């Protein structure tokens, strides 16, 4: 059975369970929440060692073959362009279609989420490099440590042969281990989707946020069904661009219901290799970077939410400078969300409200009840961008083997 089908079945069972279980009983909510958290932790368990050994071997091969510059340029360019495209789509959507206003809440600011740039920078180089492997949230320190290890091996291949042998064996072991976790995470999707539906039912019952959800759903179909396939057709000369969307179904399901880009990275790593045929040396270089920096989906959701907040408070229109400011700030903030694989949309929205000022510092509170669903849409966009971007880089650097659609996992 295809992996994505297992995840779909698990999700459907979870949705059914959410409607069978009694609502508003604290004990039931606590049990489902605990099971969902356990499933997410289970899925993340194999990620850090896989990223470390895979990236180390990737950097060794890229540097040894002198392909690192070309791969880096294509990766950085694809991340930047995909972010710009998604933010522009978000702005056009919310500026063209005026969503209903959200009722003003009297809730006061209790705790404000911030992005501590200083801590993010310092965490890249902790006092001990082994500390980089401890935090399972922020993947960039792990990537940097692995990059140094792999790059150092490439500087003297003769002396590094024993280390490379260990790294390669460990990478293959981690791939086998991660395949086990990916398979069984489909069972965990029952708890994850159950908890998601239990949270979402109360939000949908109010009807307040349904218009914004519909807009995000339409935007997702535009991106997945039109924009990205068209880019693949033109840029990669791909006559079957929708096969990338098919390969990403499992990761989209995972990302949407968990709202966790790191969890979806685990499924992405397997599908890019076994379905799309992307070589390991590209796969383990591009996907972590896309997961950390390519948060254009989060920026799109943030943009739509922020404009909705402004319109809910005021009937005044937007000047060109306002539009440019929202566009620029949404893009910039999205590149600094690597430490927030979950809840990045709420953090981004909080920060942009604080930066805008003018009495809108607490504006994010209007959308706080809908945050889990908003984060789900953001994760779905980001996951699709990651697998599509990695495919583009692999094609442009000729690091891909053609796999027949019937052999996709």
Short mmCIF file of N, CA and C in Angstrom, two decimals, residues 262-322:
data_model
loop_
_atom_site.label_atom_id
_atom_site.label_comp_id
_atom_site.label_asym_id
_atom_site.label_seq_id
_atom_site.Cartn_x
_atom_site.Cartn_y
_atom_site.Cartn_z
N UNK A 262 9.03 20.38 10.78
CA UNK A 262 10.08 19.39 11.04
C UNK A 262 9.56 17.97 10.89
N UNK A 263 8.34 17.73 11.34
CA UNK A 263 7.75 16.41 11.19
C UNK A 263 7.55 16.08 9.72
N UNK A 264 7.08 17.05 8.95
CA UNK A 264 6.88 16.84 7.52
C UNK A 264 8.21 16.66 6.79
N UNK A 265 9.29 17.21 7.34
CA UNK A 265 10.60 17.05 6.72
C UNK A 265 11.00 15.59 6.68
N UNK A 266 10.62 14.83 7.71
CA UNK A 266 10.96 13.41 7.75
C UNK A 266 10.31 12.66 6.58
N UNK A 267 9.04 12.92 6.33
CA UNK A 267 8.36 12.26 5.21
C UNK A 267 8.86 12.80 3.88
N UNK A 268 9.18 14.09 3.82
CA UNK A 268 9.72 14.67 2.59
C UNK A 268 11.04 14.01 2.19
N UNK A 269 11.90 13.76 3.20
CA UNK A 269 13.20 13.17 2.91
C UNK A 269 13.05 11.82 2.22
N UNK A 270 12.06 11.05 2.64
CA UNK A 270 11.88 9.73 2.04
C UNK A 270 11.26 9.81 0.65
N UNK A 271 10.28 10.69 0.49
CA UNK A 271 9.57 10.75 -0.80
C UNK A 271 10.42 11.39 -1.90
N UNK A 272 11.23 12.36 -1.55
CA UNK A 272 12.10 12.96 -2.58
C UNK A 272 13.11 11.94 -3.11
N UNK A 273 13.53 11.03 -2.25
CA UNK A 273 14.51 10.02 -2.67
C UNK A 273 13.83 8.85 -3.39
N UNK A 274 12.80 8.28 -2.78
CA UNK A 274 12.22 7.04 -3.28
C UNK A 274 11.11 7.24 -4.31
N UNK A 275 10.56 8.45 -4.37
CA UNK A 275 9.52 8.71 -5.36
C UNK A 275 10.05 9.57 -6.51
N UNK A 276 10.70 10.67 -6.16
CA UNK A 276 11.18 11.58 -7.20
C UNK A 276 12.57 11.23 -7.72
N UNK A 277 13.31 10.42 -6.96
CA UNK A 277 14.62 9.99 -7.42
C UNK A 277 15.73 11.01 -7.24
N UNK A 278 15.56 11.94 -6.31
CA UNK A 278 16.59 12.95 -6.06
C UNK A 278 17.76 12.30 -5.32
N UNK A 279 18.98 12.58 -5.76
CA UNK A 279 20.16 11.99 -5.15
C UNK A 279 20.34 12.50 -3.72
N UNK A 280 20.96 11.66 -2.89
CA UNK A 280 21.16 12.01 -1.48
C UNK A 280 21.97 13.29 -1.32
N UNK A 281 22.98 13.49 -2.17
CA UNK A 281 23.85 14.65 -1.99
C UNK A 281 23.11 15.96 -2.19
N UNK A 282 22.05 15.94 -2.99
CA UNK A 282 21.20 17.12 -3.15
C UNK A 282 20.08 17.12 -2.11
N UNK A 283 19.51 15.97 -1.88
CA UNK A 283 18.37 15.82 -0.99
C UNK A 283 18.67 16.34 0.42
N UNK A 284 19.83 15.94 0.96
CA UNK A 284 20.16 16.30 2.34
C UNK A 284 20.78 17.69 2.47
N UNK A 285 20.98 18.33 1.35
CA UNK A 285 21.43 19.72 1.38
C UNK A 285 20.25 20.68 1.22
N UNK A 286 19.38 20.39 0.27
CA UNK A 286 18.30 21.33 -0.04
C UNK A 286 17.13 21.26 0.94
N UNK A 287 16.67 20.04 1.26
CA UNK A 287 15.46 19.92 2.08
C UNK A 287 15.58 20.56 3.46
N UNK A 288 16.69 20.34 4.20
CA UNK A 288 16.79 21.05 5.49
C UNK A 288 16.76 22.57 5.34
N UNK A 289 17.42 23.08 4.31
CA UNK A 289 17.43 24.53 4.09
C UNK A 289 16.05 25.04 3.72
N UNK A 290 15.32 24.29 2.93
CA UNK A 290 13.95 24.69 2.61
C UNK A 290 13.07 24.66 3.85
N UNK A 291 13.25 23.64 4.68
CA UNK A 291 12.45 23.54 5.90
C UNK A 291 12.73 24.69 6.85
N UNK A 292 13.97 25.16 6.88
CA UNK A 292 14.36 26.24 7.79
C UNK A 292 13.99 27.61 7.25
N UNK A 293 14.26 27.85 5.97
CA UNK A 293 14.15 29.21 5.42
C UNK A 293 12.97 29.42 4.47
N UNK A 294 12.52 28.39 3.78
CA UNK A 294 11.45 28.58 2.78
C UNK A 294 10.09 28.54 3.46
N UNK A 295 9.78 29.61 4.17
CA UNK A 295 8.51 29.69 4.91
C UNK A 295 7.58 30.68 4.23
N UNK A 296 7.56 30.63 2.91
CA UNK A 296 6.70 31.52 2.15
C UNK A 296 5.23 31.30 2.43
N UNK A 297 4.86 30.04 2.73
CA UNK A 297 3.47 29.77 3.08
C UNK A 297 3.07 30.46 4.37
N UNK A 298 3.98 30.46 5.33
CA UNK A 298 3.74 31.18 6.58
C UNK A 298 3.61 32.67 6.31
N UNK A 299 4.46 33.20 5.42
CA UNK A 299 4.38 34.62 5.07
C UNK A 299 3.07 34.94 4.37
N UNK A 300 2.60 34.04 3.49
CA UNK A 300 1.32 34.25 2.81
C UNK A 300 0.17 34.33 3.82
N UNK A 301 0.13 33.37 4.74
CA UNK A 301 -0.93 33.36 5.74
C UNK A 301 -0.84 34.59 6.64
N UNK A 302 0.37 34.96 7.02
CA UNK A 302 0.56 36.15 7.86
C UNK A 302 0.07 37.40 7.16
N UNK A 303 0.38 37.52 5.88
CA UNK A 303 -0.04 38.69 5.11
C UNK A 303 -1.57 38.80 5.06
N UNK A 304 -2.23 37.71 4.74
CA UNK A 304 -3.69 37.73 4.67
C UNK A 304 -4.29 38.04 6.03
N UNK A 305 -3.74 37.45 7.07
CA UNK A 305 -4.26 37.68 8.43
C UNK A 305 -4.05 39.12 8.87
N UNK A 306 -2.89 39.68 8.58
CA UNK A 306 -2.60 41.04 9.04
C UNK A 306 -3.50 42.06 8.34
N UNK A 307 -3.69 41.92 7.04
CA UNK A 307 -4.57 42.84 6.33
C UNK A 307 -6.00 42.69 6.84
N UNK A 308 -6.41 41.47 7.14
CA UNK A 308 -7.75 41.24 7.70
C UNK A 308 -7.90 41.95 9.05
N UNK A 309 -6.86 41.92 9.86
CA UNK A 309 -6.89 42.60 11.16
C UNK A 309 -7.03 44.10 10.97
N UNK A 310 -6.26 44.66 10.05
CA UNK A 310 -6.33 46.10 9.81
C UNK A 310 -7.72 46.51 9.33
N UNK A 311 -8.30 45.72 8.46
CA UNK A 311 -9.64 46.04 7.95
C UNK A 311 -10.70 45.87 9.03
N UNK A 312 -10.46 44.97 9.97
CA UNK A 312 -11.43 44.76 11.05
C UNK A 312 -11.47 45.94 12.00
N UNK A 313 -10.34 46.61 12.14
CA UNK A 313 -10.27 47.76 13.05
C UNK A 313 -10.63 49.07 12.35
N UNK A 314 -10.37 49.15 11.04
CA UNK A 314 -10.55 50.43 10.35
C UNK A 314 -11.06 50.18 8.94
N UNK A 315 -11.86 51.12 8.45
CA UNK A 315 -12.38 51.04 7.08
C UNK A 315 -11.51 51.80 6.10
N UNK A 316 -10.42 52.37 6.58
CA UNK A 316 -9.52 53.14 5.71
C UNK A 316 -8.80 52.20 4.75
N UNK A 317 -8.49 52.69 3.58
CA UNK A 317 -7.80 51.88 2.58
C UNK A 317 -6.31 51.81 2.86
N UNK A 318 -5.60 51.22 1.92
CA UNK A 318 -4.15 51.04 2.06
C UNK A 318 -3.42 51.88 1.01
N UNK A 319 -2.37 52.51 1.46
CA UNK A 319 -1.52 53.25 0.53
C UNK A 319 -0.50 52.28 -0.07
N UNK A 320 0.17 52.75 -1.11
CA UNK A 320 1.19 51.93 -1.75
C UNK A 320 2.31 51.61 -0.77
N UNK A 321 2.66 52.60 0.06
CA UNK A 321 3.72 52.38 1.04
C UNK A 321 3.32 51.31 2.06
N UNK A 322 2.04 51.28 2.44
CA UNK A 322 1.56 50.24 3.36
C UNK A 322 1.71 48.85 2.75
#
